[in-house]
PDB file of C-alpha atoms in Angstrom:
ATOM      1  CA  MET A   1      73.404 133.658  74.526  1.00 50.00           C
ATOM      2  CA  ARG A   2      75.673 130.626  74.799  1.00 51.00           C
ATOM      3  CA  THR A   3      79.329 130.972  74.039  1.00 52.00           C
ATOM      4  CA  GLY A   4      81.849 128.464  72.753  1.00 49.00           C
ATOM      5  CA  THR A   5      83.172 128.114  76.303  1.00 52.00           C
ATOM      6  CA  ASP A   6      79.682 127.183  77.567  1.00 55.00           C
ATOM      7  CA  ASN A   7      79.442 124.459  74.933  1.00 52.00           C
ATOM      8  CA  PHE A   8      82.903 123.195  75.842  1.00 51.00           C
ATOM      9  CA  ASP A   9      81.972 123.100  79.538  1.00 56.00           C
ATOM     10  CA  SER A  10      78.755 121.252  78.692  1.00 54.00           C
ATOM     11  CA  CYS A  11      80.711 118.678  76.688  1.00 51.00           C
ATOM     12  CA  LYS A  12      83.202 118.228  79.528  1.00 57.00           C
ATOM     13  CA  THR A  13      80.346 117.750  81.989  1.00 64.00           C
ATOM     14  CA  LEU A  14      78.617 115.276  79.680  1.00 55.00           C
ATOM     15  CA  ALA A  15      81.863 113.373  79.097  1.00 55.00           C
ATOM     16  CA  SER A  16      82.468 113.262  82.838  1.00 55.00           C
ATOM     17  CA  ALA A  17      78.938 111.941  83.411  1.00 54.00           C
ATOM     18  CA  TRP A  18      79.423 109.216  80.794  1.00 53.00           C
ATOM     19  CA  ARG A  19      82.741 108.261  82.397  1.00 56.00           C
ATOM     20  CA  ARG A  20      81.042 107.938  85.788  1.00 56.00           C
ATOM     21  CA  ILE A  21      78.295 105.784  84.258  1.00 55.00           C
ATOM     22  CA  GLY A  22      80.919 103.630  82.552  1.00 56.00           C
ATOM     23  CA  ASN A  23      82.838 103.261  85.815  1.00 59.00           C
ATOM     24  CA  ARG A  24      79.656 102.258  87.654  1.00 63.00           C
ATOM     25  CA  ARG A  25      78.824  99.652  85.013  1.00 69.00           C
ATOM     26  CA  ARG A  26      82.380  98.335  85.109  1.00 73.00           C
ATOM     27  CA  MET A  27      82.322  98.166  88.908  1.00 74.00           C
ATOM     28  CA  GLY A  28      78.903  96.513  88.766  1.00 80.00           C
ATOM     29  CA  SER A  29      80.123  93.837  86.366  1.00 87.00           C
ATOM     30  CA  GLU A  30      83.269  93.350  88.482  1.00 89.00           C
ATOM     31  CA  ALA A  31      81.072  92.940  91.572  1.00 90.00           C
ATOM     32  CA  LEU A  32      78.982  90.327  89.773  1.00 92.00           C
ATOM     33  CA  ARG A  33      82.144  88.469  88.699  1.00 92.00           C
ATOM     34  CA  ALA A  34      83.446  88.564  92.294  1.00 94.00           C
ATOM     35  CA  TYR A  35      80.094  87.330  93.627  1.00 94.00           C
ATOM     36  CA  ARG A  36      80.023  84.431  91.163  1.00 94.00           C
ATOM     37  CA  ALA A  37      83.673  83.572  91.872  1.00 95.00           C
ATOM     38  CA  LEU A  38      82.910  83.342  95.597  1.00 96.00           C
ATOM     39  CA  LEU A  39      79.925  81.077  94.967  1.00 95.00           C
ATOM     40  CA  ARG A  40      82.022  78.866  92.647  1.00 95.00           C
ATOM     41  CA  ALA A  41      84.784  78.648  95.258  1.00 94.00           C
ATOM     42  CA  THR A  42      82.341  77.545  97.953  1.00 94.00           C
ATOM     43  CA  ARG A  43      80.604  75.047  95.640  1.00 94.00           C
ATOM     44  CA  THR A  44      83.969  73.433  94.851  1.00 91.00           C
ATOM     45  CA  THR A  45      85.371  73.513  98.375  1.00 90.00           C
ATOM     46  CA  PHE A  46      82.198  72.415 100.168  1.00 90.00           C
ATOM     47  CA  ALA A  47      80.867  69.987  97.546  1.00 88.00           C
ATOM     48  CA  GLY A  48      78.517  67.537  99.233  1.00 85.00           C
ATOM     49  CA  ASP A  49      78.205  69.578 102.439  1.00 88.00           C
ATOM     50  CA  THR A  50      74.734  71.069 102.121  1.00 91.00           C
ATOM     51  CA  LEU A  51      74.919  72.975 105.397  1.00 92.00           C
ATOM     52  CA  MET A  52      78.151  74.769 104.446  1.00 91.00           C
ATOM     53  CA  LEU A  53      76.909  75.406 100.903  1.00 94.00           C
ATOM     54  CA  ARG A  54      73.699  76.965 102.159  1.00 95.00           C
ATOM     55  CA  GLU A  55      75.322  78.984 104.960  1.00 95.00           C
ATOM     56  CA  SER A  56      78.197  80.267 102.821  1.00 94.00           C
ATOM     57  CA  ALA A  57      75.834  81.318 100.008  1.00 95.00           C
ATOM     58  CA  THR A  58      73.666  83.134 102.565  1.00 95.00           C
ATOM     59  CA  GLU A  59      76.671  84.923 104.066  1.00 95.00           C
ATOM     60  CA  ILE A  60      78.053  85.935 100.660  1.00 95.00           C
ATOM     61  CA  ARG A  61      74.669  87.312  99.592  1.00 94.00           C
ATOM     62  CA  LYS A  62      74.340  89.191 102.908  1.00 95.00           C
ATOM     63  CA  LYS A  63      77.753  90.845 102.528  1.00 94.00           C
ATOM     64  CA  PHE A  64      77.060  91.940  98.964  1.00 93.00           C
ATOM     65  CA  GLU A  65      73.599  93.257  99.913  1.00 93.00           C
ATOM     66  CA  GLU A  66      75.084  95.232 102.830  1.00 94.00           C
ATOM     67  CA  ASN A  67      77.372  97.008 100.371  1.00 92.00           C
ATOM     68  CA  ARG A  68      74.913  97.409  97.492  1.00 88.00           C
ATOM     69  CA  ASN A  69      74.717 101.211  97.852  1.00 89.00           C
ATOM     70  CA  VAL A  70      78.446 101.893  98.186  1.00 88.00           C
ATOM     71  CA  THR A  71      79.372 104.486  95.560  1.00 84.00           C
ATOM     72  CA  SER A  72      82.877 105.587  96.510  1.00 87.00           C
ATOM     73  CA  ALA A  73      85.379 104.265  93.974  1.00 85.00           C
ATOM     74  CA  ALA A  74      87.943 103.675  96.732  1.00 90.00           C
ATOM     75  CA  ASP A  75      85.453 101.694  98.838  1.00 91.00           C
ATOM     76  CA  LEU A  76      84.292  99.682  95.816  1.00 90.00           C
ATOM     77  CA  THR A  77      87.868  98.854  94.894  1.00 90.00           C
ATOM     78  CA  ARG A  78      88.602  97.762  98.473  1.00 93.00           C
ATOM     79  CA  LEU A  79      85.455  95.606  98.655  1.00 94.00           C
ATOM     80  CA  LEU A  80      86.198  93.948  95.315  1.00 93.00           C
ATOM     81  CA  GLU A  81      89.740  93.170  96.436  1.00 94.00           C
ATOM     82  CA  GLU A  82      88.388  91.670  99.682  1.00 95.00           C
ATOM     83  CA  ALA A  83      86.002  89.489  97.654  1.00 95.00           C
ATOM     84  CA  ARG A  84      88.862  88.307  95.411  1.00 94.00           C
ATOM     85  CA  GLU A  85      90.995  87.520  98.471  1.00 95.00           C
ATOM     86  CA  ALA A  86      88.118  85.614 100.091  1.00 95.00           C
ATOM     87  CA  SER A  87      87.578  83.579  96.929  1.00 95.00           C
ATOM     88  CA  HIS A  88      91.281  82.743  96.754  1.00 92.00           C
ATOM     89  CA  PHE A  89      91.337  81.835 100.456  1.00 91.00           C
ATOM     90  CA  ILE A  90      88.316  79.533 100.156  1.00 91.00           C
ATOM     91  CA  SER A  91      89.725  77.844  97.054  1.00 89.00           C
ATOM     92  CA  ASN A  92      93.310  77.462  98.235  1.00 86.00           C
ATOM     93  CA  MET A  93      93.327  77.388 102.019  1.00 84.00           C
ATOM     94  CA  ILE A  94      90.260  75.363 103.025  1.00 83.00           C
ATOM     95  CA  VAL A  95      90.016  71.602 102.620  1.00 80.00           C
ATOM     96  CA  GLN A  96      86.808  69.781 103.480  1.00 80.00           C
ATOM     97  CA  ALA A  97      87.304  66.695 105.689  1.00 78.00           C
ATOM     98  CA  LYS A  98      85.097  63.711 104.808  1.00 79.00           C
ATOM     99  CA  LEU A  99      83.828  61.157 107.318  1.00 80.00           C
ATOM    100  CA  THR A 100      84.991  57.645 106.374  1.00 84.00           C
ATOM    101  CA  ASP A 101      83.196  54.338 106.899  1.00 88.00           C
ATOM    102  CA  ARG A 102      85.668  53.582 109.708  1.00 89.00           C
ATOM    103  CA  GLY A 103      84.542  56.650 111.663  1.00 85.00           C
ATOM    104  CA  GLY A 104      87.640  58.722 110.955  1.00 83.00           C
ATOM    105  CA  TYR A 105      88.091  61.726 108.740  1.00 79.00           C
ATOM    106  CA  GLU A 106      89.926  61.889 105.465  1.00 79.00           C
ATOM    107  CA  VAL A 107      91.421  65.033 103.972  1.00 75.00           C
ATOM    108  CA  LYS A 108      92.440  65.122 100.319  1.00 73.00           C
ATOM    109  CA  PRO A 109      94.185  68.399  99.550  1.00 69.00           C
ATOM    110  CA  GLY A 110      94.236  69.230  95.854  1.00 68.00           C
ATOM    111  CA  LYS A 111      96.992  70.799  93.817  1.00 67.00           C
ATOM    112  CA  ASP A 112      95.506  74.239  94.660  1.00 66.00           C
ATOM    113  CA  HIS A 113      96.451  73.641  98.287  1.00 60.00           C
ATOM    114  CA  ALA A 114     100.191  73.160  97.706  1.00 61.00           C
ATOM    115  CA  GLY A 115     102.160  74.981 100.379  1.00 63.00           C
ATOM    116  CA  ALA A 116      99.161  75.578 102.643  1.00 60.00           C
ATOM    117  CA  THR A 117      99.368  74.800 106.365  1.00 61.00           C
ATOM    118  CA  LEU A 118      97.085  72.022 107.543  1.00 57.00           C
ATOM    119  CA  GLU A 119      95.093  72.809 110.683  1.00 63.00           C
ATOM    120  CA  VAL A 120      93.232  69.816 112.036  1.00 62.00           C
ATOM    121  CA  PRO A 121      90.076  70.653 114.004  1.00 63.00           C
ATOM    122  CA  SER A 122      89.290  68.828 117.222  1.00 67.00           C
ATOM    123  CA  GLU A 123      87.368  65.533 117.161  1.00 70.00           C
ATOM    124  CA  ALA A 124      84.468  67.176 119.028  1.00 69.00           C
ATOM    125  CA  LEU A 125      84.131  69.861 116.369  1.00 64.00           C
ATOM    126  CA  LEU A 126      84.250  67.280 113.577  1.00 64.00           C
ATOM    127  CA  LYS A 127      81.634  65.062 115.253  1.00 69.00           C
ATOM    128  CA  ASN A 128      79.360  68.069 115.784  1.00 69.00           C
ATOM    129  CA  SER A 129      79.746  69.064 112.148  1.00 66.00           C
ATOM    130  CA  ALA A 130      78.985  65.505 110.966  1.00 61.00           C
ATOM    131  CA  SER A 131      75.789  65.363 113.032  1.00 66.00           C
ATOM    132  CA  LEU A 132      74.606  68.727 111.617  1.00 62.00           C
ATOM    133  CA  ASN A 133      75.080  67.520 108.024  1.00 56.00           C
ATOM    134  CA  LYS A 134      72.913  64.417 108.379  1.00 56.00           C
TER     135      LYS A 134
END
């Protein structure tokens, strides 16, 4: 025979289960938002650079797939924060150099890059990158 306490415990267990399901759905939708934000950041930053677009999309997908089965709330929170930081870094700290007709490179930082430090890669690295993108 079930008592009132048994029913109360069953309700608590059911409520707890629904909370866990809700948290998983919320985390899942947050992960999808973070994934899309990273892809948007790379599409904006690397516009016109097919190699970087392809490689960055592959790397982002790989990282999310590696962590697909993570269930710990603490780990999920940490991973989502890392994804947000990566998206911010790509959007605000990376500027794509463009090869000019004169053979030099032109960098046009946007307003998102205000206050960022400019690091200029070596000519050899830039030439290698240009030849890979052709």
